[in-house]
Structures are given as C-alpha cells and as structure tokens.
PDB file of C-alpha atoms in Angstrom:
ATOM      1  CA  UNK A 624     -58.064-175.315 -63.923  1.00 84.00           C
ATOM      2  CA  UNK A 625     -60.724-173.309 -65.770  1.00 85.00           C
ATOM      3  CA  UNK A 626     -59.276-170.134 -64.256  1.00 87.00           C
ATOM      4  CA  UNK A 627     -55.842-171.095 -65.557  1.00 88.00           C
ATOM      5  CA  UNK A 628     -57.255-171.634 -69.057  1.00 86.00           C
ATOM      6  CA  UNK A 629     -58.942-168.249 -68.767  1.00 82.00           C
ATOM      7  CA  UNK A 630     -55.594-166.593 -67.953  1.00 85.00           C
ATOM      8  CA  UNK A 631     -54.271-168.139 -71.188  1.00 89.00           C
ATOM      9  CA  UNK A 632     -57.139-166.338 -72.983  1.00 89.00           C
ATOM     10  CA  UNK A 633     -58.532-169.616 -74.317  1.00 86.00           C
ATOM     11  CA  UNK A 634     -62.208-169.652 -75.196  1.00 90.00           C
ATOM     12  CA  UNK A 635     -64.440-172.589 -74.276  1.00 92.00           C
ATOM     13  CA  UNK A 636     -64.801-173.479 -77.969  1.00 92.00           C
ATOM     14  CA  UNK A 637     -61.018-173.552 -78.409  1.00 93.00           C
ATOM     15  CA  UNK A 638     -60.736-175.838 -75.371  1.00 93.00           C
ATOM     16  CA  UNK A 639     -63.400-178.104 -76.915  1.00 93.00           C
ATOM     17  CA  UNK A 640     -61.416-178.285 -80.153  1.00 96.00           C
ATOM     18  CA  UNK A 641     -58.144-178.887 -78.280  1.00 95.00           C
ATOM     19  CA  UNK A 642     -59.802-181.814 -76.511  1.00 95.00           C
ATOM     20  CA  UNK A 643     -60.941-183.191 -79.874  1.00 97.00           C
ATOM     21  CA  UNK A 644     -57.424-182.824 -81.279  1.00 97.00           C
ATOM     22  CA  UNK A 645     -55.988-184.534 -78.202  1.00 97.00           C
ATOM     23  CA  UNK A 646     -58.361-187.447 -78.653  1.00 98.00           C
ATOM     24  CA  UNK A 647     -57.406-187.644 -82.332  1.00 98.00           C
ATOM     25  CA  UNK A 648     -53.781-187.858 -81.199  1.00 98.00           C
ATOM     26  CA  UNK A 649     -54.721-190.636 -78.780  1.00 98.00           C
ATOM     27  CA  UNK A 650     -56.521-192.449 -81.608  1.00 98.00           C
ATOM     28  CA  UNK A 651     -53.439-192.186 -83.810  1.00 98.00           C
ATOM     29  CA  UNK A 652     -51.242-193.521 -81.019  1.00 98.00           C
ATOM     30  CA  UNK A 653     -53.639-196.414 -80.442  1.00 98.00           C
ATOM     31  CA  UNK A 654     -53.715-197.154 -84.160  1.00 98.00           C
ATOM     32  CA  UNK A 655     -49.920-197.482 -84.313  1.00 98.00           C
ATOM     33  CA  UNK A 656     -49.841-199.632 -81.178  1.00 97.00           C
ATOM     34  CA  UNK A 657     -48.600-197.118 -78.591  1.00 98.00           C
ATOM     35  CA  UNK A 658     -51.362-198.006 -76.171  1.00 98.00           C
ATOM     36  CA  UNK A 659     -49.823-196.539 -73.013  1.00 98.00           C
ATOM     37  CA  UNK A 660     -49.207-193.189 -74.709  1.00 98.00           C
ATOM     38  CA  UNK A 661     -52.694-193.336 -76.213  1.00 98.00           C
ATOM     39  CA  UNK A 662     -54.164-193.778 -72.739  1.00 98.00           C
ATOM     40  CA  UNK A 663     -52.171-190.851 -71.376  1.00 98.00           C
ATOM     41  CA  UNK A 664     -53.153-188.625 -74.326  1.00 98.00           C
ATOM     42  CA  UNK A 665     -56.797-189.628 -73.880  1.00 98.00           C
ATOM     43  CA  UNK A 666     -56.638-188.768 -70.177  1.00 97.00           C
ATOM     44  CA  UNK A 667     -55.258-185.291 -70.970  1.00 96.00           C
ATOM     45  CA  UNK A 668     -57.846-184.744 -73.709  1.00 96.00           C
ATOM     46  CA  UNK A 669     -60.602-185.874 -71.340  1.00 94.00           C
ATOM     47  CA  UNK A 670     -59.552-183.280 -68.776  1.00 93.00           C
ATOM     48  CA  UNK A 671     -59.826-180.592 -71.449  1.00 90.00           C
ATOM     49  CA  UNK A 672     -63.229-181.959 -72.413  1.00 87.00           C
ATOM     50  CA  UNK A 673     -64.420-181.565 -68.829  1.00 87.00           C
ATOM     51  CA  UNK A 674     -63.101-178.005 -68.569  1.00 91.00           C
ATOM     52  CA  UNK A 675     -64.775-176.383 -71.571  1.00 89.00           C
ATOM     53  CA  UNK A 676     -68.133-176.105 -69.810  1.00 85.00           C
ATOM     54  CA  UNK A 677     -66.549-174.880 -66.590  1.00 88.00           C
ATOM     55  CA  UNK A 678     -64.640-172.242 -68.551  1.00 91.00           C
ATOM     56  CA  UNK A 679     -67.839-171.154 -70.309  1.00 89.00           C
ATOM     57  CA  UNK A 680     -69.620-170.738 -66.980  1.00 89.00           C
ATOM     58  CA  UNK A 681     -66.645-168.952 -65.419  1.00 89.00           C
ATOM     59  CA  UNK A 682     -66.384-166.445 -68.257  1.00 88.00           C
ATOM     60  CA  UNK A 683     -70.123-166.071 -68.791  1.00 88.00           C
ATOM     61  CA  UNK A 684     -69.653-167.143 -72.388  1.00 88.00           C
ATOM     62  CA  UNK A 685     -71.893-170.212 -72.415  1.00 87.00           C
ATOM     63  CA  UNK A 686     -73.854-170.343 -75.647  1.00 90.00           C
ATOM     64  CA  UNK A 687     -76.154-172.651 -77.532  1.00 92.00           C
ATOM     65  CA  UNK A 688     -73.564-172.950 -80.290  1.00 94.00           C
ATOM     66  CA  UNK A 689     -70.892-173.853 -77.737  1.00 92.00           C
ATOM     67  CA  UNK A 690     -73.156-176.554 -76.312  1.00 90.00           C
ATOM     68  CA  UNK A 691     -73.787-177.915 -79.803  1.00 93.00           C
ATOM     69  CA  UNK A 692     -70.077-177.802 -80.678  1.00 94.00           C
ATOM     70  CA  UNK A 693     -69.277-179.667 -77.454  1.00 92.00           C
ATOM     71  CA  UNK A 694     -71.836-182.386 -78.238  1.00 91.00           C
ATOM     72  CA  UNK A 695     -70.588-182.811 -81.792  1.00 95.00           C
ATOM     73  CA  UNK A 696     -66.958-182.884 -80.630  1.00 96.00           C
ATOM     74  CA  UNK A 697     -67.848-185.494 -78.001  1.00 94.00           C
ATOM     75  CA  UNK A 698     -69.410-187.793 -80.618  1.00 95.00           C
ATOM     76  CA  UNK A 699     -66.555-187.247 -83.050  1.00 97.00           C
ATOM     77  CA  UNK A 700     -63.971-187.856 -80.323  1.00 97.00           C
ATOM     78  CA  UNK A 701     -65.555-191.145 -79.375  1.00 96.00           C
ATOM     79  CA  UNK A 702     -65.727-192.244 -83.005  1.00 97.00           C
ATOM     80  CA  UNK A 703     -62.138-191.235 -83.753  1.00 98.00           C
ATOM     81  CA  UNK A 704     -60.832-193.002 -80.648  1.00 98.00           C
ATOM     82  CA  UNK A 705     -62.640-196.224 -81.470  1.00 98.00           C
ATOM     83  CA  UNK A 706     -61.447-195.936 -85.079  1.00 98.00           C
ATOM     84  CA  UNK A 707     -57.891-195.835 -83.755  1.00 98.00           C
ATOM     85  CA  UNK A 708     -58.548-198.950 -81.677  1.00 98.00           C
ATOM     86  CA  UNK A 709     -60.187-200.609 -84.704  1.00 98.00           C
ATOM     87  CA  UNK A 710     -57.091-199.841 -86.813  1.00 98.00           C
ATOM     88  CA  UNK A 711     -54.850-201.269 -84.061  1.00 98.00           C
ATOM     89  CA  UNK A 712     -56.712-204.577 -84.190  1.00 98.00           C
ATOM     90  CA  UNK A 713     -57.031-204.513 -87.973  1.00 97.00           C
ATOM     91  CA  UNK A 714     -53.257-204.062 -88.325  1.00 97.00           C
ATOM     92  CA  UNK A 715     -52.741-206.952 -85.922  1.00 96.00           C
ATOM     93  CA  UNK A 716     -55.132-209.133 -87.954  1.00 96.00           C
ATOM     94  CA  UNK A 717     -57.325-209.500 -84.861  1.00 97.00           C
ATOM     95  CA  UNK A 718     -60.892-209.853 -86.093  1.00 97.00           C
ATOM     96  CA  UNK A 719     -62.376-210.119 -82.607  1.00 98.00           C
ATOM     97  CA  UNK A 720     -60.746-206.904 -81.390  1.00 98.00           C
ATOM     98  CA  UNK A 721     -61.750-205.055 -84.578  1.00 98.00           C
ATOM     99  CA  UNK A 722     -65.323-206.297 -84.249  1.00 98.00           C
ATOM    100  CA  UNK A 723     -65.496-205.286 -80.587  1.00 98.00           C
ATOM    101  CA  UNK A 724     -64.285-201.785 -81.493  1.00 98.00           C
ATOM    102  CA  UNK A 725     -67.104-201.421 -84.039  1.00 98.00           C
ATOM    103  CA  UNK A 726     -69.706-202.786 -81.617  1.00 98.00           C
ATOM    104  CA  UNK A 727     -68.429-200.383 -78.940  1.00 98.00           C
ATOM    105  CA  UNK A 728     -68.845-197.514 -81.387  1.00 97.00           C
ATOM    106  CA  UNK A 729     -72.392-198.547 -82.272  1.00 97.00           C
ATOM    107  CA  UNK A 730     -73.524-199.094 -78.702  1.00 97.00           C
ATOM    108  CA  UNK A 731     -71.884-195.860 -77.508  1.00 96.00           C
ATOM    109  CA  UNK A 732     -73.649-193.923 -80.227  1.00 95.00           C
ATOM    110  CA  UNK A 733     -76.976-195.447 -79.227  1.00 96.00           C
ATOM    111  CA  UNK A 734     -76.559-194.055 -75.705  1.00 94.00           C
ATOM    112  CA  UNK A 735     -76.133-190.556 -77.123  1.00 92.00           C
ATOM    113  CA  UNK A 736     -78.819-190.942 -79.761  1.00 94.00           C
ATOM    114  CA  UNK A 737     -81.481-192.117 -77.339  1.00 94.00           C
ATOM    115  CA  UNK A 738     -80.729-189.164 -75.084  1.00 92.00           C
ATOM    116  CA  UNK A 739     -80.894-186.704 -77.987  1.00 91.00           C
ATOM    117  CA  UNK A 740     -84.115-188.241 -79.304  1.00 93.00           C
ATOM    118  CA  UNK A 741     -85.752-188.157 -75.879  1.00 93.00           C
ATOM    119  CA  UNK A 742     -84.711-184.551 -75.322  1.00 91.00           C
ATOM    120  CA  UNK A 743     -86.049-183.741 -78.791  1.00 92.00           C
ATOM    121  CA  UNK A 744     -89.391-185.004 -77.517  1.00 93.00           C
ATOM    122  CA  UNK A 745     -89.115-182.720 -74.502  1.00 93.00           C
ATOM    123  CA  UNK A 746     -88.161-185.452 -72.030  1.00 92.00           C
ATOM    124  CA  UNK A 747     -85.341-184.883 -69.525  1.00 89.00           C
ATOM    125  CA  UNK A 748     -82.793-187.604 -70.275  1.00 85.00           C
ATOM    126  CA  UNK A 749     -79.474-186.310 -68.900  1.00 73.00           C
ATOM    127  CA  UNK A 750     -79.504-188.235 -65.642  1.00 69.00           C
ATOM    128  CA  UNK A 751     -80.733-191.544 -67.040  1.00 65.00           C
ATOM    129  CA  UNK A 752     -78.274-194.361 -67.524  1.00 72.00           C
ATOM    130  CA  UNK A 753     -75.303-195.964 -65.851  1.00 82.00           C
ATOM    131  CA  UNK A 754     -72.605-195.839 -68.552  1.00 86.00           C
ATOM    132  CA  UNK A 755     -72.465-192.276 -69.795  1.00 88.00           C
ATOM    133  CA  UNK A 756     -69.539-190.832 -71.756  1.00 90.00           C
ATOM    134  CA  UNK A 757     -67.299-190.043 -68.748  1.00 91.00           C
ATOM    135  CA  UNK A 758     -67.572-193.639 -67.537  1.00 93.00           C
ATOM    136  CA  UNK A 759     -66.848-195.006 -71.016  1.00 95.00           C
ATOM    137  CA  UNK A 760     -63.828-192.724 -71.341  1.00 96.00           C
ATOM    138  CA  UNK A 761     -62.506-193.798 -67.942  1.00 96.00           C
ATOM    139  CA  UNK A 762     -62.820-197.454 -68.943  1.00 98.00           C
ATOM    140  CA  UNK A 763     -60.996-196.832 -72.223  1.00 98.00           C
ATOM    141  CA  UNK A 764     -58.217-194.880 -70.491  1.00 98.00           C
ATOM    142  CA  UNK A 765     -57.657-197.752 -68.066  1.00 98.00           C
ATOM    143  CA  UNK A 766     -57.811-200.296 -70.897  1.00 98.00           C
ATOM    144  CA  UNK A 767     -55.272-198.413 -72.996  1.00 98.00           C
ATOM    145  CA  UNK A 768     -52.872-197.723 -70.122  1.00 98.00           C
ATOM    146  CA  UNK A 769     -52.959-201.338 -68.897  1.00 98.00           C
ATOM    147  CA  UNK A 770     -53.067-202.936 -72.342  1.00 97.00           C
ATOM    148  CA  UNK A 771     -56.369-204.659 -71.568  1.00 98.00           C
ATOM    149  CA  UNK A 772     -58.127-202.943 -74.452  1.00 98.00           C
ATOM    150  CA  UNK A 773     -60.382-205.873 -75.399  1.00 98.00           C
ATOM    151  CA  UNK A 774     -61.593-206.107 -71.803  1.00 98.00           C
ATOM    152  CA  UNK A 775     -62.234-202.355 -71.840  1.00 98.00           C
ATOM    153  CA  UNK A 776     -64.177-202.679 -75.088  1.00 98.00           C
ATOM    154  CA  UNK A 777     -66.269-205.445 -73.551  1.00 98.00           C
ATOM    155  CA  UNK A 778     -67.009-203.254 -70.534  1.00 98.00           C
ATOM    156  CA  UNK A 779     -67.871-200.283 -72.781  1.00 98.00           C
ATOM    157  CA  UNK A 780     -70.207-202.468 -74.843  1.00 98.00           C
ATOM    158  CA  UNK A 781     -71.890-203.837 -71.723  1.00 97.00           C
ATOM    159  CA  UNK A 782     -72.239-200.411 -70.087  1.00 96.00           C
ATOM    160  CA  UNK A 783     -73.504-198.860 -73.306  1.00 96.00           C
ATOM    161  CA  UNK A 784     -76.045-201.595 -73.955  1.00 96.00           C
ATOM    162  CA  UNK A 785     -77.299-201.398 -70.365  1.00 95.00           C
ATOM    163  CA  UNK A 786     -77.476-197.603 -70.516  1.00 95.00           C
ATOM    164  CA  UNK A 787     -79.335-197.717 -73.826  1.00 95.00           C
ATOM    165  CA  UNK A 788     -81.808-200.103 -72.248  1.00 94.00           C
ATOM    166  CA  UNK A 789     -82.185-197.852 -69.199  1.00 93.00           C
ATOM    167  CA  UNK A 790     -82.725-194.801 -71.374  1.00 93.00           C
ATOM    168  CA  UNK A 791     -85.235-196.544 -73.616  1.00 93.00           C
ATOM    169  CA  UNK A 792     -87.154-197.686 -70.556  1.00 92.00           C
ATOM    170  CA  UNK A 793     -87.046-194.141 -69.135  1.00 92.00           C
ATOM    171  CA  UNK A 794     -88.221-192.750 -72.486  1.00 93.00           C
ATOM    172  CA  UNK A 795     -91.003-195.321 -72.743  1.00 93.00           C
ATOM    173  CA  UNK A 796     -92.128-194.647 -69.167  1.00 92.00           C
ATOM    174  CA  UNK A 797     -92.191-190.868 -69.747  1.00 91.00           C
ATOM    175  CA  UNK A 798     -94.013-191.117 -73.075  1.00 91.00           C
ATOM    176  CA  UNK A 799     -96.500-193.626 -71.658  1.00 88.00           C
ATOM    177  CA  UNK A 800     -96.891-191.156 -68.825  1.00 70.00           C
TER     178      UNK A 800
END
C-alpha cells in the first residue's frame, strides 16, 4: 500500500494530513448521526494513518518534523472524532453519552501524555500499555459500525485508564530504578 501511495507521488506528511481530514469527515458523520458511514470513514482514515510511517521508511524521507506532525495529527484526530461523538449525543439530548465521550477524550489523552512525559525524561515508553491508539481506534470503528457507540466509549475509557495506570507504574518503576 505504501508503494502505491509512492506511485501517486504522495509524501508521508500529505498522507498524515489526509488521514486527519478523513477522521474529521468521520467526526462530522458521527455528529450528524451517520454512524455506519462514520465508522467506514474512520477505518479508511486509520489505514492512511498507519501508512504514513511506512511510506516515510520506503522513500527514505523519515524526519523529526514528520514524526512530530504525525503525533500532533494523531492527538487532533482522536479529539476531533470524540468531539463528533460528543455532538451526536448532545444533539440527541443524551447526557450519559456526551459525558462518556468527554471522559474517553480525557483518558485517551492521558495515555499519550504519560508516554510523552516519560520519553521526555529519557524513559522508553512505547511498548508499555494495553490500550494504545490503534486498539482505541479499532474499538471506536466497531462501535460506530455496529451502533454500539456507548459500549465502545466504555471500552475506550477502561482501556485508556488501565493503560495510563500501566504506564504510570512503568514510569515510576524506571524512575525509582
């Protein structure tokens, strides 16, 4: 797939931004209640998100800026998607669903923040934790496609909280040393 993108003369950064735009489209679709289409759009955007790094390695164009752009786009994508889900529940006057969307956003961000903070301290954090972004995306895709979005949010919250705990323990253990 990365080779195909290369034949289209797409750069890794463009693929990153296309993935972000695809997720924004999925968020819009979720916000207006087209959950099945939102799930499909999120699946397509997620594939693009997985290919930007492969394309960078294939073309020898991996860069620190590209890595930073990818990380920022990942955080923004997750926030935009959960905003779309929040709007869906807000429009439906469903306080529980809206609250779960916000909690999912907070707990998901904690997973990323703890990793970034640990790495900022020079501690390898990449492999620590059960519910990383790909797992959370997979859960949300399934939830959107099946219509069981609240269940998916509950799973994302649980995975994110557990992963945050795992990462904090890993960080503590490494710092304690």
